Coordinates of C-alpha atoms in Angstrom, one line a residue:
Chain A
X35 CA -1.7 68.7 -78.1
X36 CA 0.6 71.6 -78.6
X37 CA 3.5 72.9 -76.7
X38 CA 5.8 74.6 -78.8
X39 CA 4.4 77.3 -77.0
X40 CA 6.0 75.4 -73.4
X41 CA 8.6 75.0 -76.0
X42 CA 9.7 78.2 -76.7
X43 CA 9.4 79.5 -72.9
X44 CA 11.8 76.8 -71.8
X45 CA 14.0 78.0 -75.0
X46 CA 13.8 81.2 -73.2
X47 CA 14.3 81.2 -69.9
X48 CA 17.1 78.9 -71.1
X49 CA 18.3 81.7 -73.4
X50 CA 18.3 84.0 -70.5
X51 CA 19.7 81.5 -68.7
X52 CA 22.5 81.5 -70.5
X53 CA 23.2 84.6 -71.1
X54 CA 23.3 85.3 -67.4
X55 CA 26.5 82.4 -67.5
X56 CA 27.6 83.2 -69.9
X57 CA 29.0 86.1 -68.6
X58 CA 29.8 84.4 -65.3
X59 CA 32.2 82.6 -67.8
X60 CA 32.6 80.6 -70.6
X61 CA 32.8 77.5 -68.8
X62 CA 29.7 77.6 -68.2
X63 CA 28.2 78.5 -71.6
X64 CA 29.3 75.8 -73.0
X65 CA 27.1 73.3 -70.6
X66 CA 24.3 75.4 -71.2
X67 CA 25.1 75.0 -75.0
X68 CA 25.6 71.4 -74.5
X69 CA 22.0 70.7 -72.1
X70 CA 20.1 73.3 -74.3
X71 CA 21.4 71.0 -76.9
X72 CA 20.4 68.2 -75.0
X73 CA 17.2 69.9 -73.4
X74 CA 16.6 70.1 -77.6
X75 CA 16.6 66.8 -78.1
X76 CA 14.8 65.9 -74.4
X77 CA 11.8 68.3 -75.5
X78 CA 11.6 66.4 -79.1
X79 CA 10.9 63.3 -77.5
X80 CA 8.2 64.9 -75.3
X81 CA 6.4 67.1 -77.5
X82 CA 6.8 62.9 -80.1
X83 CA 5.0 61.0 -76.7
X84 CA 2.6 63.4 -75.9
X85 CA 1.3 63.7 -79.9
X86 CA 1.4 59.2 -79.6
X87 CA -1.0 59.7 -76.7
X88 CA -3.3 62.0 -77.7
X89 CA -3.7 59.5 -81.0
X90 CA -4.0 57.0 -78.5
X91 CA -6.3 58.3 -76.4
X92 CA -8.4 59.2 -79.7
X93 CA -8.3 56.0 -81.2
X94 CA -9.6 54.8 -77.6
X95 CA -12.4 57.0 -78.0
X96 CA -13.2 55.3 -81.0
X97 CA -13.1 51.8 -79.2
X98 CA -15.7 52.8 -76.2
X99 CA -17.3 54.3 -79.2
X100 CA -17.7 51.0 -80.6
X101 CA -17.8 48.7 -77.4
X102 CA -21.2 50.7 -76.0
X103 CA -23.4 50.2 -78.7
X104 CA -25.8 47.0 -77.0
X105 CA -26.8 45.3 -80.4
X106 CA -26.5 42.1 -80.3
X107 CA -26.1 41.2 -83.5
X108 CA -24.4 44.2 -85.1
X109 CA -21.5 43.8 -82.8
X110 CA -17.8 44.0 -83.7
X111 CA -15.8 42.0 -82.9
X112 CA -13.1 42.3 -85.1
X113 CA -12.4 46.2 -85.5
X114 CA -12.8 45.5 -81.5
X115 CA -9.9 43.6 -81.0
X116 CA -8.5 44.9 -83.7
X117 CA -8.2 48.6 -82.1
X118 CA -7.7 46.9 -78.7
X119 CA -4.3 45.5 -79.9
X120 CA -3.1 48.8 -81.2
X121 CA -4.2 50.7 -77.8
X122 CA -2.6 48.1 -75.8
X123 CA 0.4 47.9 -78.8
X124 CA 0.7 51.9 -78.3
X125 CA 0.8 51.8 -74.9
X126 CA 3.3 49.3 -73.9
X127 CA 5.6 51.6 -76.4
X128 CA 4.0 55.1 -74.7
X129 CA 5.3 53.7 -71.2
X130 CA 8.9 52.2 -72.3
X131 CA 9.4 55.5 -74.1
X132 CA 8.8 58.2 -71.4
X133 CA 10.8 55.4 -68.8
X134 CA 13.7 55.7 -71.8
X135 CA 12.5 59.7 -71.5
X136 CA 13.1 59.4 -67.8
X137 CA 16.7 57.8 -68.0
X138 CA 17.6 60.0 -70.6
X139 CA 16.4 63.2 -67.7
X140 CA 18.3 60.8 -64.5
X141 CA 21.0 60.8 -66.4
X142 CA 21.4 64.4 -67.5
X143 CA 20.3 65.5 -63.4
X144 CA 23.8 63.6 -63.2
X145 CA 25.5 65.5 -65.0
X146 CA 24.3 69.0 -64.9
X147 CA 24.8 70.8 -62.4
X148 CA 23.2 73.7 -59.7
X149 CA 22.8 76.2 -62.4
X150 CA 20.4 73.5 -64.6
X151 CA 18.1 72.9 -61.4
X152 CA 15.2 74.5 -62.7
X153 CA 15.6 73.2 -66.2
X154 CA 15.8 69.5 -64.6
X155 CA 12.6 70.9 -62.4
X156 CA 10.9 70.6 -65.7
X157 CA 12.2 68.6 -67.1
X158 CA 11.5 66.4 -64.8
X159 CA 7.4 67.4 -64.6
X160 CA 7.5 67.2 -67.6
X161 CA 7.8 63.3 -67.2
X162 CA 5.8 63.3 -64.3
X163 CA 3.3 64.8 -66.7
X164 CA 3.5 62.6 -70.1
X165 CA 3.6 59.4 -67.7
X166 CA 0.0 61.0 -65.4
X167 CA -1.4 61.5 -69.8
X168 CA -0.5 57.6 -70.4
X169 CA -2.0 56.7 -67.3
X170 CA -4.9 58.9 -67.9
X171 CA -5.5 56.6 -71.2
X172 CA -4.8 52.5 -70.0
X173 CA -7.7 53.4 -67.3
X174 CA -10.3 54.4 -70.1
X175 CA -8.7 51.8 -72.0
X176 CA -9.3 49.7 -69.0
X177 CA -13.1 51.1 -68.2
X178 CA -13.7 50.0 -71.4
X179 CA -12.7 46.6 -71.6
X180 CA -15.0 46.3 -68.8
X181 CA -17.7 47.7 -70.5
X182 CA -16.8 45.1 -73.1
X183 CA -16.8 42.6 -70.9
X184 CA -20.1 43.7 -69.6
X185 CA -22.0 43.7 -72.2
X186 CA -19.5 40.8 -73.3
X187 CA -21.7 38.3 -70.7
X188 CA -25.4 40.8 -71.6
X189 CA -24.9 39.7 -74.9
X190 CA -24.6 35.5 -73.7
X191 CA -27.0 35.8 -71.6
X192 CA -29.5 36.7 -73.9
X193 CA -28.2 34.5 -76.6
X194 CA -28.9 31.4 -74.1
X195 CA -32.4 32.4 -73.8
X196 CA -32.9 33.1 -76.7
X197 CA -31.6 29.5 -77.7
X198 CA -33.4 27.5 -75.3
X199 CA -36.9 29.3 -75.5
X200 CA -36.9 28.9 -78.8
X201 CA -36.0 26.3 -80.4
X202 CA -37.6 26.6 -83.8
X203 CA -36.2 30.0 -84.6
X204 CA -32.9 28.1 -85.2
X205 CA -32.8 28.5 -88.0
X206 CA -33.4 31.9 -88.8
X207 CA -30.8 32.7 -86.4
X208 CA -28.1 30.6 -88.2
X209 CA -29.1 32.2 -91.7
X210 CA -28.3 35.2 -89.7
X211 CA -24.8 33.9 -88.5
X212 CA -24.5 32.0 -92.0
X213 CA -21.7 35.2 -92.1
X214 CA -19.2 33.8 -89.6
X215 CA -19.9 30.0 -90.0
X216 CA -17.6 27.3 -89.3
X217 CA -16.8 23.9 -88.5
X218 CA -16.7 23.5 -85.3
X219 CA -14.7 21.0 -85.4
X220 CA -11.5 23.0 -85.8
X221 CA -11.6 23.5 -82.2
X222 CA -11.6 19.6 -81.4
X223 CA -8.1 18.9 -81.9
X224 CA -7.5 15.5 -81.1
X225 CA -5.4 16.7 -78.2
X226 CA -9.3 18.5 -76.5
X227 CA -11.1 15.1 -77.9
X228 CA -13.1 13.1 -74.6
X229 CA -11.7 14.0 -71.4
X230 CA -11.7 17.8 -70.2
X231 CA -8.1 18.1 -70.0
X232 CA -6.8 21.9 -69.4
X233 CA -5.8 22.5 -72.9
X234 CA -9.1 23.9 -73.1
X235 CA -8.8 27.1 -73.9
X236 CA -4.7 28.1 -74.9
X237 CA -3.9 27.4 -77.7
X238 CA -3.0 24.4 -79.2
X239 CA -1.5 25.2 -82.7
X240 CA 0.6 28.6 -81.4
X241 CA -1.7 30.5 -84.5
X242 CA -0.4 34.3 -85.2
X243 CA -2.8 37.2 -85.1
X244 CA -4.3 36.9 -88.0
X245 CA -8.0 39.3 -88.9
X246 CA -9.6 37.1 -91.2
X247 CA -13.1 39.0 -92.3
X248 CA -15.4 36.5 -89.5
X249 CA -14.7 37.0 -86.4
X250 CA -13.7 32.2 -86.7
X251 CA -12.0 30.0 -84.5
X252 CA -8.4 30.5 -85.6
X253 CA -8.7 33.9 -84.3
X254 CA -10.5 33.7 -80.8
X255 CA -7.1 31.1 -79.9
X256 CA -4.8 33.8 -82.6
X257 CA -6.1 35.9 -80.2
X258 CA -5.0 34.7 -76.8
X259 CA -0.7 34.7 -77.8
X260 CA -0.7 37.9 -78.2
X261 CA -2.4 38.9 -75.0
X262 CA -0.1 36.3 -72.9
X263 CA 3.0 37.5 -74.7
X264 CA 2.9 42.0 -74.1
X265 CA 3.2 41.8 -70.3
X266 CA 5.9 39.8 -69.7
X267 CA 7.6 42.6 -72.8
X268 CA 6.5 45.6 -70.7
X269 CA 9.6 46.8 -68.8
X270 CA 8.9 47.6 -65.4
X271 CA 7.9 51.2 -65.2
X272 CA 7.9 53.8 -62.1
X273 CA 5.0 53.0 -59.2
X274 CA 2.6 55.3 -60.7
X275 CA 1.8 53.2 -64.1
X276 CA 3.1 49.3 -62.2
X277 CA -0.3 48.7 -60.9
X278 CA -2.4 49.9 -64.5
X279 CA -0.3 47.3 -67.2
X280 CA -1.6 44.1 -64.3
X281 CA -4.5 45.5 -64.4
X282 CA -5.5 45.6 -67.9
X283 CA -3.4 43.4 -69.4
X284 CA -5.7 40.9 -66.9
X285 CA -8.1 42.7 -68.5
X286 CA -7.8 42.0 -71.8
X287 CA -6.7 38.3 -71.4
X288 CA -9.9 38.3 -69.6
X289 CA -12.6 39.6 -72.7
X290 CA -10.7 36.2 -75.3
X291 CA -12.1 33.6 -73.6
X292 CA -15.5 35.6 -72.5
X293 CA -14.9 36.8 -76.7
X294 CA -13.8 33.5 -78.4
X295 CA -17.1 31.9 -76.2
X296 CA -19.3 34.8 -78.3
X297 CA -18.0 33.8 -81.1
X298 CA -18.7 30.0 -80.5
X299 CA -21.9 30.5 -79.6
X300 CA -23.3 31.8 -82.4
X301 CA -22.2 29.2 -84.1
X302 CA -23.3 27.2 -81.5
X303 CA -27.1 28.4 -82.6
X304 CA -27.0 25.8 -85.9
X305 CA -27.6 22.7 -83.2
X306 CA -24.1 21.5 -83.1
X307 CA -21.8 20.3 -80.8
X308 CA -23.7 20.9 -78.2
X309 CA -21.2 18.9 -76.2
X310 CA -19.1 21.9 -76.6
X311 CA -20.5 24.6 -76.0
X312 CA -21.4 22.7 -72.5
X313 CA -17.5 22.5 -72.5
X314 CA -17.3 26.0 -72.5
X315 CA -19.8 27.7 -70.0
X316 CA -18.3 25.2 -67.7
X317 CA -14.9 26.2 -68.8
X318 CA -16.5 30.0 -68.6
X319 CA -17.9 29.1 -65.1
X320 CA -14.6 28.2 -64.1
X321 CA -13.3 31.3 -66.5
X322 CA -12.3 33.3 -63.3
X323 CA -10.3 37.0 -64.2
X324 CA -7.5 35.8 -66.1
X325 CA -7.1 32.7 -68.3
X326 CA -4.0 31.4 -66.1
X327 CA -5.8 30.9 -62.9
X328 CA -8.7 29.3 -65.3
X329 CA -6.0 26.5 -66.2
X330 CA -4.5 26.9 -62.5
X331 CA -7.9 25.5 -61.6
X332 CA -8.4 23.2 -64.2
X333 CA -5.1 21.6 -63.2
X334 CA -6.6 21.8 -59.4
X335 CA -9.5 19.3 -60.4
X336 CA -6.8 16.8 -62.6
X337 CA -3.7 17.1 -59.8
X338 CA -6.6 16.5 -56.7
X339 CA -8.2 13.8 -58.6
X340 CA -4.8 11.5 -59.2
X341 CA -4.2 12.7 -55.6
X342 CA -8.1 12.3 -54.6
X343 CA -7.2 8.2 -56.3
X344 CA -3.9 7.9 -54.9
X345 CA -5.7 8.5 -51.1
X346 CA -8.8 5.8 -51.9
X347 CA -6.0 3.7 -53.5
X348 CA -4.4 3.5 -49.9
X349 CA -7.6 3.5 -47.8
X350 CA -8.3 1.2 -49.9
X351 CA -5.4 -1.0 -48.8
X352 CA -5.8 0.7 -44.7
X353 CA -9.5 -1.6 -44.5
X354 CA -7.4 -4.2 -46.1
X355 CA -5.7 -4.3 -43.5
X356 CA -7.9 -3.8 -41.1
X357 CA -10.4 -6.4 -41.8
X358 CA -7.3 -8.4 -41.3
X359 CA -7.0 -7.5 -38.5
X360 CA -10.7 -8.5 -37.9
X361 CA -10.2 -11.6 -38.8
X362 CA -7.1 -12.8 -37.0
X363 CA -9.7 -12.2 -34.0
X364 CA -11.9 -13.5 -35.0
X365 CA -9.3 -16.4 -35.4
X366 CA -8.7 -16.1 -32.1
X367 CA -12.1 -15.8 -30.6
X368 CA -12.7 -19.2 -32.9
X369 CA -9.8 -20.5 -30.9
X370 CA -10.5 -19.7 -27.9
X371 CA -13.8 -21.0 -27.8
X372 CA -12.5 -24.3 -28.4
X373 CA -10.0 -24.9 -25.6
X374 CA -13.2 -25.3 -23.1
X375 CA -14.7 -27.9 -25.6
X376 CA -10.9 -29.6 -25.6
X377 CA -11.0 -29.0 -21.7
X378 CA -13.9 -31.3 -21.8
X379 CA -12.8 -33.6 -23.8
X380 CA -9.6 -34.0 -21.4
X381 CA -11.5 -34.6 -18.8
X382 CA -14.2 -37.3 -20.6
X383 CA -10.2 -39.1 -21.1
X384 CA -8.6 -38.8 -17.6
X385 CA -12.3 -40.8 -17.0
X386 CA -12.4 -43.2 -19.3
X387 CA -9.1 -43.9 -18.7
X388 CA -9.9 -44.2 -14.6
X389 CA -12.7 -45.8 -15.1
X390 CA -10.6 -48.9 -17.2
X391 CA -8.2 -49.1 -15.2
X392 CA -10.6 -50.2 -12.2
X393 CA -12.5 -52.2 -14.5
X394 CA -8.9 -54.3 -15.0
X395 CA -7.6 -54.2 -11.2
X396 CA -10.6 -55.8 -10.5
X397 CA -10.9 -58.1 -13.6
X398 CA -7.1 -59.1 -12.1
X399 CA -8.7 -59.3 -9.0
X400 CA -11.4 -61.5 -9.8
X401 CA -9.1 -64.2 -11.8
X402 CA -7.1 -64.5 -9.5
X403 CA -9.7 -64.6 -7.1
X404 CA -10.5 -67.7 -9.3
X405 CA -7.3 -69.4 -10.3
X406 CA -5.5 -68.9 -6.5
X407 CA -5.6 -72.8 -5.3
X408 CA -7.6 -72.0 -1.7
X409 CA -11.2 -70.7 -2.7
X410 CA -10.6 -74.2 -4.9
X411 CA -9.8 -76.0 -2.0
X412 CA -12.6 -74.6 -0.5
X413 CA -15.0 -75.0 -3.1
X414 CA -13.5 -78.6 -3.3
X415 CA -14.2 -79.1 0.8
X416 CA -17.9 -77.4 0.7
X417 CA -18.1 -80.6 -2.9
X418 CA -17.2 -83.0 -0.8
X419 CA -20.0 -82.3 2.5
X420 CA -22.9 -81.3 0.3
X421 CA -21.8 -85.1 -1.0
X422 CA -21.9 -86.3 2.7
X423 CA -24.7 -85.3 4.0
X424 CA -26.5 -86.2 1.1
X425 CA -25.1 -89.2 1.3
X426 CA -26.1 -90.2 4.7
X427 CA -29.7 -88.7 4.7
X428 CA -30.5 -91.3 1.8
X429 CA -29.0 -94.4 3.7
Chain B
X216 CA -3.0 -2.9 -70.1
X217 CA 0.1 -2.5 -70.8
X218 CA 2.3 0.6 -71.3
X219 CA 2.7 1.3 -75.4
X220 CA 6.3 4.0 -74.6
X221 CA 7.1 5.4 -71.8
X222 CA 9.4 8.6 -72.5
X223 CA 11.3 12.3 -70.3
X224 CA 10.9 15.0 -73.4
X225 CA 12.1 18.6 -72.5
X226 CA 9.5 20.6 -72.4
X227 CA 10.9 23.8 -71.8
X228 CA 12.2 24.8 -75.5
X229 CA 9.5 24.8 -77.9
X230 CA 9.4 22.7 -79.4
X231 CA 10.2 19.8 -77.7
X232 CA 12.7 17.8 -77.7
X233 CA 12.9 14.5 -76.7
X234 CA 15.8 13.1 -73.6
X235 CA 14.9 9.2 -73.9
X236 CA 12.4 7.4 -74.5
X237 CA 11.3 3.3 -74.1
X238 CA 8.2 2.3 -76.3
X239 CA 6.9 -1.6 -76.1
X240 CA 4.9 -1.9 -79.3
X241 CA 5.3 -6.1 -79.7
X242 CA 1.7 -6.2 -79.4
X243 CA 1.4 -4.7 -82.8
X244 CA 2.4 -6.3 -86.0
X245 CA 5.7 -5.5 -87.4
X246 CA 5.3 -3.5 -90.4
X247 CA 3.5 -1.2 -88.2
X248 CA 5.7 -1.0 -85.4
X249 CA 8.0 2.3 -86.6
X250 CA 4.8 4.2 -87.1
X251 CA 3.2 3.5 -84.5
X252 CA 6.6 4.3 -83.3
X253 CA 7.2 8.0 -84.7
X254 CA 3.0 8.4 -83.7
X255 CA 4.2 7.9 -80.0
X256 CA 7.2 10.4 -80.2
X257 CA 4.8 12.6 -81.4
X258 CA 2.1 12.6 -79.8
X259 CA 4.5 12.7 -75.9
X260 CA 6.9 15.5 -76.9
X261 CA 3.4 17.4 -78.3
X262 CA 1.0 16.9 -75.4
X263 CA 4.8 17.8 -72.9
X264 CA 4.7 20.8 -75.0
X265 CA 1.4 22.0 -74.0
X266 CA 1.9 20.9 -70.9
X267 CA 2.8 23.7 -67.8
X268 CA 5.6 22.3 -64.8
X269 CA 3.8 20.8 -61.9
X270 CA 0.7 20.1 -64.6
X271 CA -0.3 16.6 -64.6
X272 CA -2.7 15.2 -67.5
X273 CA -4.4 12.4 -69.2
X274 CA -5.3 12.3 -72.8
X275 CA -7.1 10.5 -74.9
X276 CA -6.3 9.3 -78.4
X277 CA -8.1 6.8 -80.5
X278 CA -7.3 3.9 -78.7
X279 CA -4.3 5.2 -76.8
X280 CA -3.5 7.1 -73.6
X281 CA -1.1 9.2 -72.5
X282 CA -0.3 10.1 -69.1
X283 CA 1.9 13.6 -68.6
X284 CA 3.4 15.3 -65.6
X285 CA 5.9 18.4 -66.1
X286 CA 8.3 18.6 -63.6
X287 CA 8.8 21.6 -62.8
X288 CA 12.7 21.6 -64.8
X289 CA 11.7 22.0 -67.7
X290 CA 11.3 18.1 -68.4
X291 CA 8.1 16.6 -68.4
X292 CA 7.8 12.7 -68.3
X293 CA 4.3 11.0 -70.6
X294 CA 3.7 7.2 -70.1
X295 CA 1.6 6.2 -73.6
X296 CA -0.6 3.5 -72.3
X297 CA -3.9 1.9 -73.6
X298 CA -7.6 3.3 -72.2
X299 CA -7.4 0.1 -69.2
X300 CA -4.1 1.0 -67.0
X301 CA -4.7 2.7 -64.5
X302 CA -4.1 6.6 -64.4
X303 CA -2.3 6.5 -61.2
X304 CA -0.5 4.0 -61.7
X305 CA 1.4 5.8 -64.6
X306 CA 2.1 8.6 -62.6
X307 CA 2.7 7.4 -59.6
X308 CA 5.9 5.7 -62.3
X309 CA 6.3 9.3 -63.7
X310 CA 6.9 10.3 -60.3
X311 CA 10.0 8.1 -60.1
X312 CA 11.5 8.2 -63.7
X313 CA 11.3 11.5 -63.2
X314 CA 12.7 12.3 -59.5
X315 CA 15.4 9.5 -60.7
X316 CA 16.1 11.3 -64.3
X317 CA 16.5 15.2 -62.2
X318 CA 18.8 13.2 -59.9
X319 CA 20.7 12.0 -62.4
X320 CA 21.4 14.4 -64.2
X321 CA 20.1 18.0 -62.0
X322 CA 22.7 19.7 -64.5
X323 CA 19.6 20.8 -67.3
X324 CA 22.5 21.3 -70.3
X325 CA 23.0 17.8 -70.6
X326 CA 19.3 17.7 -71.4
X327 CA 20.7 19.4 -74.6
X328 CA 22.2 16.1 -75.5
X329 CA 20.1 12.9 -75.9
X330 CA 22.8 11.7 -75.8
X331 CA 25.1 12.5 -72.5
X332 CA 22.2 11.7 -70.4
X333 CA 21.3 7.7 -71.3
X334 CA 18.8 6.0 -68.5
X335 CA 18.5 2.6 -68.9
X336 CA 16.6 1.7 -66.3
X337 CA 13.9 2.7 -68.7
X338 CA 13.9 -0.9 -70.1
X339 CA 13.8 -2.4 -66.3
X340 CA 10.3 -0.1 -65.6
X341 CA 8.2 -1.0 -68.8
X342 CA 9.6 -4.3 -68.7
X343 CA 7.6 -4.3 -64.7
X344 CA 4.6 -2.1 -64.8
X345 CA 3.7 -3.9 -67.6
X346 CA 1.3 -5.3 -65.2
X347 CA 0.7 -2.3 -63.0
X348 CA 0.3 -4.8 -60.2
X349 CA 3.4 -5.6 -60.8
X350 CA 5.3 -2.8 -61.2
X351 CA 3.3 0.1 -58.3
X352 CA 3.8 -0.3 -54.3
X353 CA 0.8 0.8 -53.6
X354 CA -0.7 -2.4 -55.2
X355 CA 1.9 -5.1 -54.9
X356 CA 0.7 -4.4 -50.6
X357 CA -2.8 -4.6 -51.4
X358 CA -2.1 -7.9 -53.3
X359 CA -0.5 -8.7 -51.0
X360 CA -3.3 -8.6 -48.6
X361 CA -5.8 -9.5 -50.2
X362 CA -3.4 -13.6 -50.6
X363 CA -3.2 -12.9 -47.2
X364 CA -6.9 -12.1 -46.3
X365 CA -7.5 -15.0 -48.8
X366 CA -5.3 -17.5 -47.2
X367 CA -6.6 -16.1 -43.3
X368 CA -10.4 -16.9 -45.1
X369 CA -8.9 -20.4 -46.1
X370 CA -7.6 -20.2 -41.4
X371 CA -10.7 -20.1 -40.6
X372 CA -12.8 -22.2 -42.3
X373 CA -10.1 -25.3 -41.1
X374 CA -10.6 -23.7 -37.4
X375 CA -14.5 -24.3 -38.4
X376 CA -13.7 -28.2 -39.1
X377 CA -11.5 -28.6 -36.1
X378 CA -14.5 -27.2 -34.2
X379 CA -16.9 -30.2 -35.5
X380 CA -13.9 -32.6 -35.1
X381 CA -13.8 -31.1 -31.1
X382 CA -17.9 -31.2 -31.0
X383 CA -17.7 -35.1 -32.2
X384 CA -14.7 -36.5 -30.2
X385 CA -16.1 -34.6 -27.0
X386 CA -19.1 -36.2 -27.9
X387 CA -16.8 -39.9 -28.2
X388 CA -15.2 -39.3 -25.0
X389 CA -18.7 -38.9 -23.4
X390 CA -20.3 -42.2 -24.8
X391 CA -16.8 -44.4 -23.9
X392 CA -16.7 -42.3 -19.9
X393 CA -19.9 -44.0 -20.2
X394 CA -19.4 -46.8 -21.3
X395 CA -16.0 -48.1 -18.7
X396 CA -17.7 -47.6 -16.4
X397 CA -20.2 -50.0 -17.1
X398 CA -17.6 -51.3 -17.0
X399 CA -15.3 -51.4 -13.7
X400 CA -18.8 -51.7 -12.3
X401 CA -19.9 -54.9 -13.8
X402 CA -16.1 -55.2 -12.7
X403 CA -16.9 -54.8 -9.3
X404 CA -19.9 -56.6 -9.2
X405 CA -18.4 -60.4 -10.9
X406 CA -15.7 -60.0 -8.1
X407 CA -17.3 -59.2 -4.9
X408 CA -20.3 -61.1 -4.9
X409 CA -22.1 -64.4 -6.7
X410 CA -18.1 -65.3 -6.4
X411 CA -19.8 -68.8 -8.0
X412 CA -21.6 -67.8 -10.2

């Protein structure tokens, strides 16, 4: 991008305006001198930014070309990730520079006066042009990342099909992947041992982003950390740019689980550690668009589990209470049933008492009768009469 | 089921720093205690580092399980237990501890100096919560309810016995009643009719 023509035009206009103002007064001349210097700085900065943008564009084109390649095993994740990283850095740097430039422009416009308005407008336009160019670059970057994601998924599916359908060919595949082989146990740090805790794809050890020759696992982990950091460092840019950093930061972190998974899948071809393959598969299902969301979705089941445990315990308490209530009611019912029995018993005992009282009365009367004199006297009298009768009958 | 260590770790700095901790390593032999204690401190710090605020995790390691709950203020509580300890009780304990700790020392500047944040209640907690049924409220309620249920079962059995006894009492009172009636009739007959014989 050659902006020297613009630069020359600007200088010419400035000079002409400067000459005009020079006629008006020395004051203005001094000011235009300063403005000229300021404008020179500005255009210098603008040209450097433009150059960097072109460089970034070319890198982006290389990346796009790499990404569009559809070979399953020829995929060069190292280069792609390197390029992605570099482009991202460039974009963030350019963003910062453009922002600085814009602030510079604003400062100079604040200081400037009416006569340099056209120059300020021109500076503003230049800044806007640079921003739009950067926006285009970042759009292209985002598209490249999307293509990369899709190809990742496609390769994963194909890998899956291959591995599932052709078990005997595992040997051949593992031989092909010798260059990429590494003991997968390095993933299984003791902190991610048996429970599927959400540590998952979060880097267990914060390794710096190294790029060893074969795309092995520390690389996969190291990838997440640099990608985690640039988004917060990205300064809040103007509205035209504000959406892009978020979009492609999400996109890039979206890449990482998938790329790390593709790396793991190739190793998994040797048939080892199918459990963590399954683990990553499950994680990939829930990975979502960003690693943060993935973590949250892993948080949620765990927190849900805890909450469910609590609710289960409380439900158990509640059911125990209900049982207790039922038991009390049963108790009351049984006692109520026994009330009838008790009443029968009471009635019976009343009868018994009455009977015995009467009987006792009878016996008392009998005894009284027996022990009274009158009965005795009657009996003696009757006996004597009986004896007289017998004697009279005999004689 | 036992707790080996409780600790409050500050995890908004990396590496995480332990603010207070309390260990109960009486179950290990004397010579292993120091190394196991160090291991537990290290484990607490590591898993507290890995925990996001507002997240609960249970991590299994050889034959210990570490339960960690990260608070949003930047501290996390870690409880290291054996595998049988119910995680729910561990997390409710963590909740309690962290609530108390943050209400006691809400100023996060204090956390950088562990000497300023003494928390002696941890000792009591680790003792009471050794038996999860003792410490946890829900489990205490459950336990008392179970005891009440047992008592009620016994009560019902005794009520059934009472019923049986009542039945026998009814029969016997019936028998007695008829007997007394006979007695009465006999006495009456005795009295009314044959005066002599």
